[in-house]
Structure formats: C-alpha cells, structure tokens
Amino acid sequence: MTEIFSYTAYRQLSQMFLAILFFHGSEYILALSSHGRPNVTLNSLLISKNYLFAMIFSLLEYFIEIALFPGLKELWWVSNLGLGMVIIGEIIRKTAIITAGQAFTHLIRVRHVDHHELITHGIYGFVRHPGYCGFFIWSVGTQIMLCNPVSTIAFVVVVWRFFVQRIPYEEYYLRQFFGLQYVEYAQRVPSGVPFVS
C-alpha cells in the first residue's frame, strides 16, 4: 500500500493532474481570447459526465494496479512515451486553435456565420482536424503516461468512436458552407484521426 505514496505515484499523478489542468485551463483561455467573454461558457472547459467517468476510471485503475502490481508502473520508458504524447497532442491541438482563431469552436456550427472561413493553411495543411488529432494523442498519452493498460485501450476505442461519429457530422456542414472548396480540401488532406477518411 505504500506504493501509493512512492516517487513513481507522485511523479505520474502530478504529471497527470498538471496535464489535465493545463489542457482545460488553456482551452478556456483560448476560447475567451478568440470569442470574447459573452460568447464563452463553462462548456468551453470540455468537461462532460463521460469525460469525468473516464478519468475517474483511469485513476481507479492506477491505484489498483500500483497496489497490486507496482512494477507495472515502473516502466519509465512507457511513462515517458506517454508524457511525450501528452506534450505533442497538446501542441498540435493548441496550434490548431490558434491557427483557426474564431473559426475554431467547441460546438459544431450548423449555421454559417460571416466570419467563418475555411482554414487550410498552417497545421490545417497537414490534417483537416488537428484539434481532434491532438486530443486523440493527448488523451491516449495520459493513460500511457500512467502505465494504465486497460484505460489505454479503452481511451483509444472510446475517443476514436467519438470522432468516427463527430467528423462526418461536422464535415456534412462544412460541405454545406464551403461546397467544392471543402470537398477538394478533404480529398487532398487526411483527417488526422486514424482510420477516419
């Protein structure tokens, strides 16, 4: 039981909480800077019931495994790989938000607004949905960083399934707003989420 108070647990859990705090805090601050205070709600923190459930499940897995299989959490090369993924995912997502500016929203637009433009430069020249790509890498990375095998697989499946449903829905409206320009862009640039065309 003393493993819960070990250096390993301290380091991994500290990294996890800092990653979560930075991710959500920076999402909110960037939303404020792009859209202004009247247009930003606490929903911009991107914390849902499903998200909280997933994070609580991952922490439960962590505490059970560190108590029963402490050696599993000592795989520093795995944990460091996860930390690298968290950082890379964060950079990709925040670059997407900054590049898109007001065109980036947390909710899918179903009506075209005057300032909404199709962003195809910068990171959007490499992937169509860098925000989703970054979140996918970040979220899976958090679980690899904790050396959580069950949650790693669960996060891959759940987050991927979420984007498999969300991307076609969003792209339906993008084709409505931007027509052939978006169709050609989508043919040229991959989505950024594995196995989602």
Coordinates of N, CA and C in Angstrom, one line a residue:
M1 N 0.8 -1.2 0.0 CA 0.0 0.0 0.0 C 0.9 1.3 0.0
T2 N 2.1 1.1 0.4 CA 3.0 2.3 0.5 C 3.4 2.8 -0.9
E3 N 3.1 1.9 -1.9 CA 3.4 2.3 -3.3 C 2.6 3.6 -3.7
I4 N 1.4 3.7 -3.1 CA 0.6 4.9 -3.5 C 1.3 6.2 -3.1
F5 N 2.2 6.1 -2.1 CA 2.9 7.3 -1.7 C 4.4 7.3 -2.2
S6 N 4.6 6.5 -3.2 CA 6.0 6.4 -3.7 C 6.3 7.6 -4.7
Y7 N 7.6 7.7 -5.0 CA 8.0 8.6 -6.0 C 7.3 8.4 -7.4
T8 N 7.2 7.2 -7.7 CA 6.5 6.8 -9.0 C 5.1 7.4 -9.0
A9 N 4.3 7.1 -8.0 CA 3.0 7.6 -8.0 C 2.9 9.1 -7.9
Y10 N 3.8 9.7 -7.1 CA 3.9 11.2 -7.1 C 4.2 11.8 -8.4
R11 N 5.2 11.3 -9.1 CA 5.5 11.8 -10.4 C 4.4 11.6 -11.4
Q12 N 3.9 10.4 -11.6 CA 2.9 10.1 -12.6 C 1.6 10.9 -12.3
L13 N 1.2 10.9 -11.1 CA -0.1 11.5 -10.8 C 0.0 13.1 -10.9
S14 N 1.2 13.6 -10.5 CA 1.4 15.0 -10.7 C 1.4 15.4 -12.1
Q15 N 2.1 14.6 -13.0 CA 2.1 14.9 -14.4 C 0.6 14.8 -15.0
M16 N -0.1 13.9 -14.5 CA -1.5 13.7 -15.0 C -2.3 14.9 -14.6
F17 N -2.3 15.3 -13.3 CA -3.1 16.5 -12.9 C -2.6 17.8 -13.6
L18 N -1.4 17.9 -13.8 CA -0.9 19.1 -14.5 C -1.3 19.1 -15.9
A19 N -1.3 17.9 -16.5 CA -1.7 17.8 -17.9 C -3.2 18.2 -18.1
I20 N -4.0 17.7 -17.1 CA -5.5 18.0 -17.2 C -5.7 19.5 -16.9
L21 N -5.1 20.0 -15.9 CA -5.2 21.4 -15.5 C -4.8 22.3 -16.7
F22 N -3.7 22.0 -17.3 CA -3.2 22.9 -18.4 C -4.1 22.7 -19.6
F23 N -4.5 21.5 -19.9 CA -5.4 21.3 -21.1 C -6.7 22.1 -21.0
H24 N -7.4 21.9 -19.9 CA -8.7 22.6 -19.7 C -8.6 24.1 -19.5
G25 N -7.6 24.5 -18.7 CA -7.4 25.9 -18.5 C -7.0 26.6 -19.8
S26 N -6.1 26.1 -20.5 CA -5.7 26.7 -21.8 C -6.9 26.7 -22.8
E27 N -7.7 25.7 -22.8 CA -8.8 25.6 -23.7 C -9.8 26.8 -23.4
Y28 N -10.0 27.0 -22.1 CA -10.9 28.1 -21.7 C -10.3 29.5 -22.0
I29 N -9.1 29.6 -21.8 CA -8.4 30.9 -22.0 C -8.4 31.2 -23.5
L30 N -8.1 30.2 -24.3 CA -8.0 30.5 -25.8 C -9.4 30.7 -26.3
A31 N -10.5 30.1 -25.8 CA -11.8 30.4 -26.2 C -12.2 31.8 -25.8
L32 N -11.8 32.3 -24.6 CA -12.0 33.7 -24.2 C -11.4 34.6 -25.2
S33 N -10.1 34.3 -25.5 CA -9.4 35.3 -26.4 C -9.9 35.3 -27.8
S34 N -10.4 34.2 -28.3 CA -10.9 34.1 -29.7 C -12.4 34.6 -29.8
H35 N -13.2 34.4 -28.8 CA -14.6 34.6 -28.9 C -15.2 35.7 -28.0
G36 N -14.4 36.1 -27.0 CA -14.9 37.1 -26.1 C -15.7 36.5 -24.9
R37 N -15.7 37.1 -23.8 CA -16.3 36.6 -22.6 C -17.8 36.3 -22.8
P38 N -18.6 37.2 -23.5 CA -20.0 36.9 -23.6 C -20.4 35.6 -24.4
N39 N -19.4 35.2 -25.2 CA -19.7 34.0 -26.1 C -19.1 32.7 -25.5
V40 N -18.5 32.8 -24.3 CA -17.8 31.6 -23.7 C -18.5 31.2 -22.4
T41 N -18.8 29.9 -22.3 CA -19.4 29.4 -21.1 C -18.4 28.3 -20.5
L42 N -18.9 27.8 -19.4 CA -18.1 26.7 -18.8 C -18.0 25.5 -19.6
N43 N -18.8 25.4 -20.6 CA -18.8 24.2 -21.6 C -17.4 24.3 -22.3
S44 N -16.8 25.4 -22.4 CA -15.5 25.6 -23.1 C -14.4 24.9 -22.3
L45 N -14.7 24.5 -21.1 CA -13.7 23.7 -20.3 C -13.6 22.2 -20.8
L46 N -14.7 21.8 -21.6 CA -14.7 20.5 -22.2 C -14.8 19.4 -21.2
I47 N -15.5 19.6 -20.1 CA -15.6 18.5 -19.1 C -17.1 18.0 -19.1
S48 N -17.3 16.8 -19.5 CA -18.6 16.2 -19.6 C -18.7 15.1 -18.5
K49 N -19.9 14.5 -18.3 CA -20.0 13.4 -17.4 C -19.2 12.2 -17.9
N50 N -19.3 11.9 -19.2 CA -18.5 10.8 -19.8 C -17.0 11.0 -19.6
Y51 N -16.5 12.2 -19.7 CA -15.1 12.5 -19.6 C -14.7 12.3 -18.1
L52 N -15.5 12.8 -17.2 CA -15.3 12.6 -15.7 C -15.2 11.1 -15.4
F53 N -16.2 10.4 -15.9 CA -16.3 8.9 -15.7 C -15.0 8.3 -16.2
A54 N -14.5 8.6 -17.4 CA -13.3 8.0 -17.9 C -12.1 8.3 -17.1
M55 N -12.0 9.6 -16.6 CA -10.8 10.0 -15.8 C -10.9 9.3 -14.4
I56 N -12.0 9.2 -13.8 CA -12.2 8.5 -12.5 C -11.8 7.0 -12.7
F57 N -12.3 6.4 -13.8 CA -12.0 5.0 -14.0 C -10.5 4.8 -14.2
S58 N -9.8 5.7 -14.9 CA -8.4 5.6 -15.1 C -7.6 5.8 -13.8
L59 N -8.1 6.6 -12.9 CA -7.4 6.8 -11.6 C -7.7 5.5 -10.7
L60 N -8.9 5.0 -10.8 CA -9.1 3.7 -10.0 C -8.2 2.6 -10.5
E61 N -8.1 2.5 -11.9 CA -7.2 1.5 -12.4 C -5.8 1.8 -11.9
Y62 N -5.3 3.0 -11.9 CA -4.0 3.3 -11.5 C -3.8 2.9 -10.0
F63 N -4.7 3.2 -9.1 CA -4.5 2.9 -7.7 C -4.5 1.4 -7.5
I64 N -5.4 0.7 -8.2 CA -5.5 -0.8 -8.0 C -4.2 -1.4 -8.5
E65 N -3.7 -1.0 -9.7 CA -2.5 -1.6 -10.2 C -1.3 -1.2 -9.5
I66 N -1.2 0.0 -9.0 CA 0.1 0.3 -8.2 C 0.1 -0.4 -6.9
A67 N -1.1 -0.8 -6.3 CA -1.1 -1.5 -5.1 C -0.8 -3.0 -5.4
L68 N -1.4 -3.6 -6.4 CA -1.2 -5.0 -6.7 C 0.0 -5.3 -7.6
F69 N 0.3 -4.5 -8.5 CA 1.4 -4.7 -9.5 C 2.3 -3.5 -9.6
P70 N 3.0 -3.1 -8.5 CA 3.8 -1.8 -8.6 C 4.8 -1.8 -9.7
G71 N 5.3 -3.0 -10.0 CA 6.3 -3.0 -11.1 C 5.8 -2.5 -12.4
L72 N 4.5 -2.7 -12.7 CA 3.9 -2.2 -13.9 C 4.0 -0.7 -14.1
K73 N 4.0 0.0 -13.0 CA 4.1 1.5 -13.0 C 5.5 2.0 -13.1
E74 N 6.5 1.1 -13.0 CA 7.9 1.5 -13.0 C 8.5 1.4 -14.4
L75 N 7.7 1.2 -15.4 CA 8.1 1.1 -16.8 C 8.3 2.6 -17.3
W76 N 9.5 3.2 -16.9 CA 9.7 4.6 -17.2 C 9.7 4.9 -18.7
W77 N 10.2 4.0 -19.5 CA 10.2 4.3 -20.9 C 8.8 4.4 -21.5
V78 N 7.9 3.6 -20.9 CA 6.4 3.7 -21.3 C 5.8 5.0 -20.8
S79 N 6.1 5.3 -19.5 CA 5.5 6.5 -18.9 C 6.1 7.7 -19.7
N80 N 7.3 7.8 -20.0 CA 7.9 8.9 -20.7 C 7.4 9.0 -22.1
L81 N 7.1 7.9 -22.8 CA 6.5 7.9 -24.1 C 5.1 8.6 -24.0
G82 N 4.3 8.2 -22.9 CA 3.0 8.8 -22.7 C 3.1 10.3 -22.5
L83 N 4.1 10.7 -21.7 CA 4.3 12.2 -21.4 C 4.7 12.9 -22.7
G84 N 5.5 12.3 -23.6 CA 5.8 12.9 -24.9 C 4.5 13.0 -25.7
M85 N 3.7 12.0 -25.7 CA 2.4 12.1 -26.4 C 1.5 13.2 -25.9
V86 N 1.5 13.3 -24.6 CA 0.7 14.4 -24.0 C 1.1 15.8 -24.5
I87 N 2.4 16.0 -24.5 CA 3.0 17.2 -24.9 C 2.8 17.5 -26.4
I88 N 3.0 16.4 -27.2 CA 2.8 16.6 -28.7 C 1.3 16.8 -29.0
G89 N 0.4 16.1 -28.3 CA -1.0 16.2 -28.6 C -1.5 17.6 -28.2
E90 N -0.9 18.1 -27.1 CA -1.2 19.5 -26.6 C -0.8 20.5 -27.6
I91 N 0.4 20.4 -28.1 CA 1.0 21.3 -29.1 C 0.2 21.3 -30.4
I92 N -0.2 20.1 -30.9 CA -1.0 20.0 -32.1 C -2.3 20.7 -31.9
R93 N -3.0 20.4 -30.8 CA -4.4 21.0 -30.6 C -4.3 22.5 -30.4
K94 N -3.4 23.0 -29.6 CA -3.3 24.4 -29.4 C -2.9 25.2 -30.6
T95 N -2.0 24.5 -31.4 CA -1.7 25.2 -32.7 C -2.9 25.3 -33.6
A96 N -3.7 24.2 -33.6 CA -5.0 24.3 -34.4 C -5.9 25.4 -33.9
I97 N -6.0 25.5 -32.6 CA -6.9 26.5 -32.1 C -6.4 27.9 -32.4
I98 N -5.2 28.1 -32.3 CA -4.6 29.5 -32.5 C -4.6 29.8 -34.0
T99 N -4.3 28.8 -34.9 CA -4.3 29.0 -36.3 C -5.7 29.3 -36.8
A100 N -6.7 28.6 -36.3 CA -8.1 28.8 -36.8 C -8.8 30.1 -36.2
G101 N -8.3 30.5 -35.0 CA -8.9 31.7 -34.4 C -10.4 31.6 -34.2
Q102 N -11.2 32.5 -34.6 CA -12.6 32.5 -34.4 C -13.3 31.3 -35.2
A103 N -12.7 30.8 -36.2 CA -13.3 29.6 -36.9 C -13.3 28.4 -36.0
F104 N -12.5 28.3 -35.0 CA -12.4 27.2 -34.1 C -13.5 27.3 -33.0
T105 N -14.4 26.4 -32.9 CA -15.4 26.4 -31.8 C -15.4 25.0 -31.2
H106 N -15.9 24.9 -30.0 CA -16.0 23.6 -29.3 C -17.3 22.9 -29.7
L107 N -18.3 23.7 -30.2 CA -19.5 23.1 -30.7 C -19.6 23.2 -32.2
I108 N -20.1 22.2 -32.8 CA -20.2 22.2 -34.3 C -21.2 23.2 -34.8
R109 N -20.7 24.0 -35.7 CA -21.6 25.0 -36.2 C -22.6 24.4 -37.3
V110 N -23.9 24.7 -37.1 CA -24.8 24.2 -38.1 C -25.4 25.3 -38.9
R111 N -25.0 26.5 -38.6 CA -25.3 27.7 -39.5 C -24.1 28.4 -39.8
H112 N -24.0 28.8 -41.0 CA -22.8 29.6 -41.5 C -22.9 31.0 -40.9
V113 N -21.8 31.5 -40.4 CA -21.7 32.9 -39.9 C -20.7 33.6 -40.8
D114 N -20.8 34.9 -40.9 CA -20.0 35.7 -41.8 C -18.5 35.6 -41.6
H115 N -18.0 35.5 -40.3 CA -16.6 35.4 -40.1 C -16.0 34.0 -40.2
H116 N -16.9 33.0 -40.4 CA -16.4 31.6 -40.5 C -15.8 31.4 -41.9
E117 N -14.5 31.1 -41.9 CA -13.8 30.8 -43.1 C -13.2 29.4 -43.0
L118 N -12.9 28.8 -44.2 CA -12.3 27.5 -44.3 C -10.8 27.7 -44.1
I119 N -10.3 27.1 -43.0 CA -8.8 27.3 -42.7 C -8.1 26.1 -43.4
T120 N -7.2 26.4 -44.3 CA -6.4 25.3 -44.9 C -4.9 25.6 -44.9
H121 N -4.5 26.6 -44.1 CA -3.1 26.9 -44.0 C -2.5 26.4 -42.7
G122 N -1.2 26.5 -42.5 CA -0.6 26.1 -41.2 C -0.8 24.6 -41.0
I123 N -1.1 24.3 -39.8 CA -1.3 22.8 -39.4 C -2.5 22.2 -40.2
Y124 N -3.4 23.0 -40.6 CA -4.6 22.5 -41.4 C -4.2 22.1 -42.8
G125 N -3.0 22.5 -43.2 CA -2.4 22.0 -44.5 C -2.0 20.5 -44.4
F126 N -1.8 20.0 -43.2 CA -1.3 18.7 -43.0 C -2.4 17.7 -42.6
V127 N -3.3 18.2 -41.7 CA -4.5 17.4 -41.3 C -5.7 18.3 -41.2
R128 N -6.9 17.8 -41.6 CA -8.1 18.6 -41.6 C -8.6 18.9 -40.2
H129 N -8.4 17.9 -39.3 CA -8.9 18.1 -37.9 C -7.8 18.0 -36.9
P130 N -6.9 19.0 -36.9 CA -5.8 18.9 -36.0 C -6.2 19.0 -34.5
G131 N -7.3 19.6 -34.3 CA -7.8 19.7 -32.9 C -8.2 18.3 -32.4
Y132 N -8.8 17.5 -33.2 CA -9.2 16.2 -32.9 C -8.0 15.3 -32.8
C133 N -7.1 15.4 -33.8 CA -5.9 14.7 -33.8 C -5.1 14.9 -32.5
G134 N -4.9 16.2 -32.1 CA -4.2 16.5 -30.9 C -4.9 15.9 -29.7
F135 N -6.2 16.0 -29.6 CA -6.9 15.5 -28.4 C -6.8 14.0 -28.4
F136 N -6.9 13.3 -29.5 CA -6.7 11.8 -29.5 C -5.3 11.4 -29.0
I137 N -4.3 12.1 -29.5 CA -2.9 11.8 -29.0 C -2.8 12.1 -27.5
W138 N -3.3 13.3 -27.1 CA -3.2 13.7 -25.7 C -3.9 12.8 -24.8
S139 N -5.2 12.4 -25.1 CA -6.0 11.6 -24.2 C -5.4 10.2 -24.0
V140 N -4.9 9.6 -25.1 CA -4.3 8.2 -25.1 C -3.0 8.4 -24.3
G141 N -2.3 9.5 -24.6 CA -1.0 9.7 -23.9 C -1.1 9.8 -22.4
T142 N -2.2 10.3 -21.9 CA -2.4 10.4 -20.5 C -2.4 9.1 -19.8
Q143 N -3.0 8.1 -20.5 CA -3.1 6.7 -20.0 C -1.8 6.0 -20.1
I144 N -1.1 6.2 -21.2 CA 0.2 5.6 -21.4 C 1.2 6.1 -20.3
M145 N 1.1 7.4 -20.1 CA 1.9 8.1 -19.1 C 1.7 7.4 -17.7
L146 N 0.5 7.0 -17.4 CA 0.2 6.4 -16.1 C 0.4 4.9 -16.2
C147 N 0.9 4.3 -17.3 CA 1.1 2.9 -17.5 C -0.2 2.1 -17.1
N148 N -1.3 2.6 -17.6 CA -2.6 2.0 -17.5 C -3.0 1.2 -18.7
P149 N -2.8 -0.1 -18.7 CA -3.1 -0.8 -20.0 C -4.6 -0.9 -20.3
V150 N -5.4 -1.1 -19.3 CA -6.9 -1.2 -19.6 C -7.4 0.2 -20.1
S151 N -7.1 1.3 -19.4 CA -7.6 2.6 -19.8 C -7.0 3.0 -21.1
T152 N -5.8 2.6 -21.4 CA -5.2 3.0 -22.7 C -6.0 2.4 -23.8
I153 N -6.4 1.1 -23.7 CA -7.2 0.5 -24.8 C -8.6 1.2 -24.8
A154 N -9.1 1.4 -23.6 CA -10.5 2.0 -23.5 C -10.5 3.4 -24.1
F155 N -9.5 4.2 -23.8 CA -9.4 5.5 -24.4 C -9.3 5.5 -25.9
V156 N -8.4 4.6 -26.4 CA -8.3 4.5 -27.9 C -9.6 4.2 -28.5
V157 N -10.3 3.2 -28.0 CA -11.6 2.8 -28.6 C -12.7 3.9 -28.4
V158 N -12.8 4.4 -27.2 CA -13.9 5.4 -26.9 C -13.7 6.7 -27.7
V159 N -12.5 7.2 -27.6 CA -12.2 8.5 -28.3 C -12.3 8.4 -29.8
W160 N -11.7 7.3 -30.3 CA -11.8 7.0 -31.7 C -13.3 6.9 -32.2
R161 N -14.1 6.2 -31.5 CA -15.5 6.0 -31.8 C -16.2 7.4 -31.8
F162 N -15.9 8.2 -30.8 CA -16.4 9.6 -30.7 C -16.1 10.4 -32.0
F163 N -14.9 10.3 -32.5 CA -14.5 11.1 -33.7 C -15.0 10.4 -34.9
V164 N -15.2 9.1 -35.0 CA -15.8 8.4 -36.1 C -17.2 9.0 -36.4
Q165 N -17.9 9.3 -35.3 CA -19.3 9.8 -35.4 C -19.3 11.3 -35.6
R166 N -18.4 12.0 -34.9 CA -18.4 13.5 -35.0 C -17.8 14.1 -36.3
I167 N -16.8 13.5 -36.8 CA -16.2 14.1 -38.0 C -17.1 14.1 -39.2
P168 N -17.8 12.9 -39.6 CA -18.7 13.0 -40.7 C -19.9 14.0 -40.5
Y169 N -20.4 14.1 -39.2 CA -21.4 15.1 -38.9 C -20.9 16.5 -39.1
E170 N -19.7 16.8 -38.7 CA -19.1 18.2 -38.8 C -18.9 18.4 -40.3
E171 N -18.3 17.4 -41.0 CA -18.0 17.6 -42.4 C -19.2 17.8 -43.3
Y172 N -20.3 17.2 -42.9 CA -21.6 17.5 -43.6 C -21.9 19.0 -43.7
Y173 N -21.7 19.7 -42.6 CA -22.0 21.1 -42.5 C -20.9 21.9 -43.2
L174 N -19.6 21.4 -43.1 CA -18.5 22.1 -43.8 C -18.7 22.0 -45.3
R175 N -19.2 20.9 -45.8 CA -19.5 20.8 -47.3 C -20.7 21.8 -47.6
Q176 N -21.7 21.9 -46.7 CA -22.8 22.8 -47.0 C -22.3 24.3 -47.0
F177 N -21.4 24.6 -46.1 CA -20.9 26.0 -46.0 C -19.9 26.4 -47.2
F178 N -19.0 25.4 -47.5 CA -17.9 25.7 -48.4 C -17.9 25.0 -49.7
G179 N -18.8 24.1 -49.9 CA -19.0 23.4 -51.2 C -17.8 22.7 -51.7
L180 N -17.5 22.9 -53.0 CA -16.5 22.2 -53.7 C -15.1 22.5 -53.1
Q181 N -15.0 23.7 -52.5 CA -13.7 24.1 -51.9 C -13.4 23.1 -50.7
Y182 N -14.4 22.7 -49.9 CA -14.2 21.8 -48.9 C -14.0 20.4 -49.4
V183 N -14.7 20.0 -50.4 CA -14.6 18.6 -51.0 C -13.2 18.4 -51.5
E184 N -12.7 19.4 -52.2 CA -11.3 19.2 -52.7 C -10.3 19.2 -51.6
Y185 N -10.5 20.0 -50.6 CA -9.6 20.0 -49.4 C -9.6 18.7 -48.7
A186 N -10.8 18.1 -48.5 CA -10.9 16.8 -47.8 C -10.3 15.7 -48.6
Q187 N -10.3 15.8 -50.0 CA -9.7 14.8 -50.8 C -8.2 14.8 -50.7
R188 N -7.6 16.0 -50.5 CA -6.2 16.3 -50.5 C -5.5 16.1 -49.2
V189 N -6.3 16.3 -48.1 CA -5.7 16.4 -46.7 C -6.3 15.3 -45.8
P190 N -5.6 14.5 -45.2 CA -6.2 13.4 -44.3 C -6.8 14.0 -43.1
S191 N -7.7 13.3 -42.4 CA -8.5 13.8 -41.3 C -7.6 14.0 -40.1
G192 N -6.6 13.2 -39.9 CA -5.7 13.4 -38.7 C -6.1 12.4 -37.6
V193 N -7.2 11.6 -37.8 CA -7.6 10.6 -36.8 C -7.5 9.3 -37.5
P194 N -6.8 8.3 -36.9 CA -6.5 7.0 -37.6 C -7.8 6.4 -38.1
F195 N -7.8 5.9 -39.4 CA -8.9 5.2 -40.0 C -10.2 6.0 -40.1
V196 N -10.1 7.3 -40.1 CA -11.2 8.1 -40.4 C -10.8 8.9 -41.7
S197 N -11.5 8.7 -42.8 CA -11.2 9.3 -44.0 C -11.8 10.7 -44.1

